[in-house]
Amino acid sequence: MAGRLGQNRLPRLSNIKATSALQIRTIFDILINSIGITTMAHRILITCRSHKVPGPDNEKATLLANQACQKVWGRDFNEALGDRITLEDEFTYGVRCNLLVDNGPVDSEDYTTSFFRWSGEALVLTQLPASILKTLEERFQFNPADRPQRIRYTDEEYKKTFGPKMYDELVRGKAERKEISRRFDPQAN
């Protein structure tokens, strides 16, 4: 068996069609990972309109992470394999959500990034705009310990800091989004 490593697990190259350097890199990563060789660190960014992702809100991040990991590594999201997830914003009607999946040593300075958009039916590999890459480098460093800390408030702290009027507007806005989600999201009914 020596010299035949992973022979039965490799996808047929004749079935693969790549049209861009990004797709070639993703295909390369899938091929390398399919025979068990670990490559450098990798980051997956997924963006979507949350109401277009099927399923209950509390399962949408898992669905997207699993599909993206399948496309890049040929497997589901798995914390035991070093996958880390960061979710920006909440899954509710009409909100744009961003999901970040990182894999590799947290101190990695050299990593590749795959960018997917949810089309309403599937993840679509997309060229990563320079402006988004810059935001990732400034606010979402590969090592979570290096990321700028966001200030989070309890309800009482928010009221004390910004005043009762701003707090009431915040609560009203959340209630409106939940009501819109309840009325228009077929999964909520």
Tab-separated table of C-alpha atoms in Angstrom:
chain	number	residue	atom	x	y	z
A	1	MET	CA	0.000	0.000	0.000
A	2	ALA	CA	2.952	2.367	0.405
A	3	GLY	CA	3.029	4.932	-2.365
A	4	ARG	CA	-0.744	4.741	-2.845
A	5	LEU	CA	-1.647	7.209	-0.082
A	6	GLY	CA	-5.233	8.345	-0.363
A	7	GLN	CA	-5.678	6.889	-3.843
A	8	ASN	CA	-9.340	6.055	-3.320
A	9	ARG	CA	-10.198	9.296	-1.545
A	10	LEU	CA	-9.106	11.807	-4.184
A	11	PRO	CA	-11.733	13.500	-6.347
A	12	ARG	CA	-11.343	12.834	-10.071
A	13	LEU	CA	-9.404	15.723	-11.583
A	14	SER	CA	-11.367	15.427	-14.824
A	15	ASN	CA	-14.507	16.492	-12.916
A	16	ILE	CA	-12.940	19.731	-11.660
A	17	LYS	CA	-13.325	22.961	-13.612
A	18	ALA	CA	-11.722	26.133	-12.244
A	19	THR	CA	-12.066	29.579	-13.758
A	20	SER	CA	-10.137	31.769	-11.310
A	21	ALA	CA	-7.070	31.705	-9.084
A	22	LEU	CA	-9.369	31.710	-6.039
A	23	GLN	CA	-11.191	28.606	-7.265
A	24	ILE	CA	-7.885	26.893	-8.068
A	25	ARG	CA	-6.613	27.612	-4.535
A	26	THR	CA	-9.825	26.245	-2.996
A	27	ILE	CA	-9.622	23.107	-5.178
A	28	PHE	CA	-5.965	22.688	-4.162
A	29	ASP	CA	-6.907	22.927	-0.470
A	30	ILE	CA	-9.669	20.328	-0.923
A	31	LEU	CA	-7.281	17.940	-2.703
A	32	ILE	CA	-4.549	18.334	-0.081
A	33	ASN	CA	-6.979	17.942	2.815
A	34	SER	CA	-8.610	14.886	1.213
A	35	ILE	CA	-5.348	12.953	1.618
A	36	GLY	CA	-4.826	14.166	5.172
A	37	ILE	CA	-2.068	16.730	4.648
A	38	THR	CA	-2.499	19.885	6.702
A	39	THR	CA	-1.827	23.110	4.836
A	40	MET	CA	-1.355	26.559	6.281
A	41	ALA	CA	-4.059	28.317	8.244
A	42	HIS	CA	-7.266	29.140	6.421
A	43	ARG	CA	-10.096	31.583	6.991
A	44	ILE	CA	-13.610	31.393	5.564
A	45	LEU	CA	-15.836	34.479	5.467
A	46	ILE	CA	-19.543	34.004	4.778
A	47	THR	CA	-21.993	36.862	4.281
A	48	CYS	CA	-25.757	36.576	3.943
A	49	ARG	CA	-29.129	38.187	4.465
A	50	SER	CA	-30.280	36.178	7.434
A	51	HIS	CA	-33.908	35.790	6.319
A	52	LYS	CA	-32.737	34.102	3.099
A	53	VAL	CA	-30.982	31.271	4.966
A	54	PRO	CA	-33.357	28.344	5.584
A	55	GLY	CA	-34.117	26.956	9.012
A	56	PRO	CA	-34.582	28.316	12.514
A	57	ASP	CA	-32.400	31.301	13.461
A	58	ASN	CA	-30.472	29.298	16.067
A	59	GLU	CA	-29.380	26.740	13.408
A	60	LYS	CA	-28.385	29.094	10.569
A	61	ALA	CA	-24.769	29.628	11.669
A	62	THR	CA	-24.231	25.865	11.873
A	63	LEU	CA	-25.775	25.316	8.435
A	64	LEU	CA	-23.583	27.984	6.808
A	65	ALA	CA	-20.400	26.890	8.619
A	66	ASN	CA	-20.949	23.239	7.663
A	67	GLN	CA	-21.600	24.073	4.001
A	68	ALA	CA	-18.551	26.354	3.769
A	69	CYS	CA	-16.287	23.810	5.481
A	70	GLN	CA	-17.585	21.146	3.074
A	71	LYS	CA	-16.660	23.354	0.110
A	72	VAL	CA	-13.186	24.230	1.429
A	73	TRP	CA	-12.082	21.154	3.406
A	74	GLY	CA	-14.556	18.461	2.365
A	75	ARG	CA	-15.944	18.074	5.901
A	76	ASP	CA	-18.354	19.728	8.351
A	77	PHE	CA	-17.345	22.411	10.857
A	78	ASN	CA	-15.539	20.688	13.741
A	79	GLU	CA	-14.102	22.411	16.815
A	80	ALA	CA	-12.090	19.255	17.598
A	81	LEU	CA	-10.127	19.883	14.374
A	82	GLY	CA	-9.335	23.459	15.413
A	83	ASP	CA	-12.222	25.263	13.706
A	84	ARG	CA	-13.189	28.549	15.390
A	85	ILE	CA	-16.331	30.531	14.588
A	86	THR	CA	-17.110	34.240	14.944
A	87	LEU	CA	-20.609	35.570	14.252
A	88	GLU	CA	-21.199	39.269	13.632
A	89	ASP	CA	-24.801	40.403	14.132
A	90	GLU	CA	-27.881	38.321	14.841
A	91	PHE	CA	-29.973	36.106	12.602
A	92	THR	CA	-33.263	37.974	12.305
A	93	TYR	CA	-35.368	39.206	9.392
A	94	GLY	CA	-33.616	41.602	7.009
A	95	VAL	CA	-30.270	41.731	8.836
A	96	ARG	CA	-26.970	41.147	7.021
A	97	CYS	CA	-24.904	38.624	8.954
A	98	ASN	CA	-21.244	37.761	8.635
A	99	LEU	CA	-19.796	34.483	9.791
A	100	LEU	CA	-16.076	33.821	10.089
A	101	VAL	CA	-14.583	30.323	10.351
A	102	ASP	CA	-10.863	30.104	11.114
A	103	ASN	CA	-8.711	26.978	11.142
A	104	GLY	CA	-5.034	26.668	11.937
A	105	PRO	CA	-2.675	27.787	14.687
A	106	VAL	CA	-3.996	31.000	16.277
A	107	ASP	CA	-0.575	32.634	15.960
A	108	SER	CA	-0.553	32.143	12.170
A	109	GLU	CA	0.368	35.271	10.285
A	110	ASP	CA	0.125	33.665	6.865
A	111	TYR	CA	-3.278	32.284	5.908
A	112	THR	CA	-5.588	32.138	2.920
A	113	THR	CA	-9.120	33.501	2.913
A	114	SER	CA	-12.130	32.128	1.040
A	115	PHE	CA	-15.158	34.408	0.694
A	116	PHE	CA	-18.676	33.075	0.161
A	117	ARG	CA	-21.999	34.858	-0.323
A	118	TRP	CA	-25.295	33.124	0.369
A	119	SER	CA	-27.362	33.395	-2.835
A	120	GLY	CA	-30.619	32.413	-1.163
A	121	GLU	CA	-30.079	28.802	-2.202
A	122	ALA	CA	-26.366	28.040	-1.895
A	123	LEU	CA	-22.959	29.442	-0.995
A	124	VAL	CA	-21.215	31.093	-3.936
A	125	LEU	CA	-17.425	31.493	-3.927
A	126	THR	CA	-16.718	35.176	-4.564
A	127	GLN	CA	-13.641	37.367	-4.997
A	128	LEU	CA	-12.812	39.054	-1.673
A	129	PRO	CA	-12.942	42.869	-1.994
A	130	ALA	CA	-9.892	44.715	-0.641
A	131	SER	CA	-12.101	46.806	1.676
A	132	ILE	CA	-13.425	43.676	3.398
A	133	LEU	CA	-9.921	42.219	3.687
A	134	LYS	CA	-8.790	45.460	5.355
A	135	THR	CA	-11.693	45.268	7.844
A	136	LEU	CA	-10.780	41.671	8.662
A	137	GLU	CA	-7.156	42.663	9.279
A	138	GLU	CA	-8.145	45.623	11.489
A	139	ARG	CA	-11.042	44.181	13.504
A	140	PHE	CA	-10.977	40.400	13.175
A	141	GLN	CA	-7.372	39.263	13.477
A	142	PHE	CA	-6.728	35.546	13.018
A	143	ASN	CA	-5.790	35.257	16.694
A	144	PRO	CA	-8.955	36.107	18.679
A	145	ALA	CA	-6.791	37.406	21.554
A	146	ASP	CA	-5.429	40.151	19.249
A	147	ARG	CA	-8.860	41.490	18.271
A	148	PRO	CA	-9.964	44.863	19.630
A	149	GLN	CA	-12.364	44.362	22.502
A	150	ARG	CA	-15.902	45.585	21.931
A	151	ILE	CA	-17.667	47.297	24.762
A	152	ARG	CA	-20.754	45.366	25.817
A	153	TYR	CA	-23.405	46.730	28.140
A	154	THR	CA	-26.017	45.191	30.377
A	155	ASP	CA	-29.443	46.830	30.107
A	156	GLU	CA	-28.784	48.887	33.234
A	157	GLU	CA	-25.310	49.972	32.075
A	158	TYR	CA	-26.706	51.021	28.684
A	159	LYS	CA	-29.442	53.102	30.339
A	160	LYS	CA	-26.926	54.727	32.661
A	161	THR	CA	-24.427	55.473	29.868
A	162	PHE	CA	-26.761	56.623	27.074
A	163	GLY	CA	-29.931	57.571	28.920
A	164	PRO	CA	-33.421	56.101	29.120
A	165	LYS	CA	-34.536	57.594	25.782
A	166	MET	CA	-31.751	55.840	23.805
A	167	TYR	CA	-32.377	52.626	25.735
A	168	ASP	CA	-36.096	52.742	24.881
A	169	GLU	CA	-35.232	53.256	21.184
A	170	LEU	CA	-32.898	50.260	21.295
A	171	VAL	CA	-35.545	48.035	22.891
A	172	ARG	CA	-38.213	49.267	20.462
A	173	GLY	CA	-35.937	48.557	17.469
A	174	LYS	CA	-35.271	44.997	18.643
A	175	ALA	CA	-38.990	44.416	19.224
A	176	GLU	CA	-39.810	45.743	15.728
A	177	ARG	CA	-37.243	43.415	14.100
A	178	LYS	CA	-38.636	40.441	16.009
A	179	GLU	CA	-42.197	41.320	14.961
A	180	ILE	CA	-41.157	41.697	11.306
A	181	SER	CA	-39.359	38.372	11.515
A	182	ARG	CA	-42.407	36.708	13.045
A	183	ARG	CA	-44.749	38.092	10.366
A	184	PHE	CA	-42.610	37.521	7.274
A	185	ASP	CA	-40.405	34.539	8.091
A	186	PRO	CA	-42.270	31.359	7.060
A	187	GLN	CA	-40.127	29.338	9.498
A	188	ALA	CA	-41.378	31.429	12.439
A	189	ASN	CA	-45.060	30.581	11.864
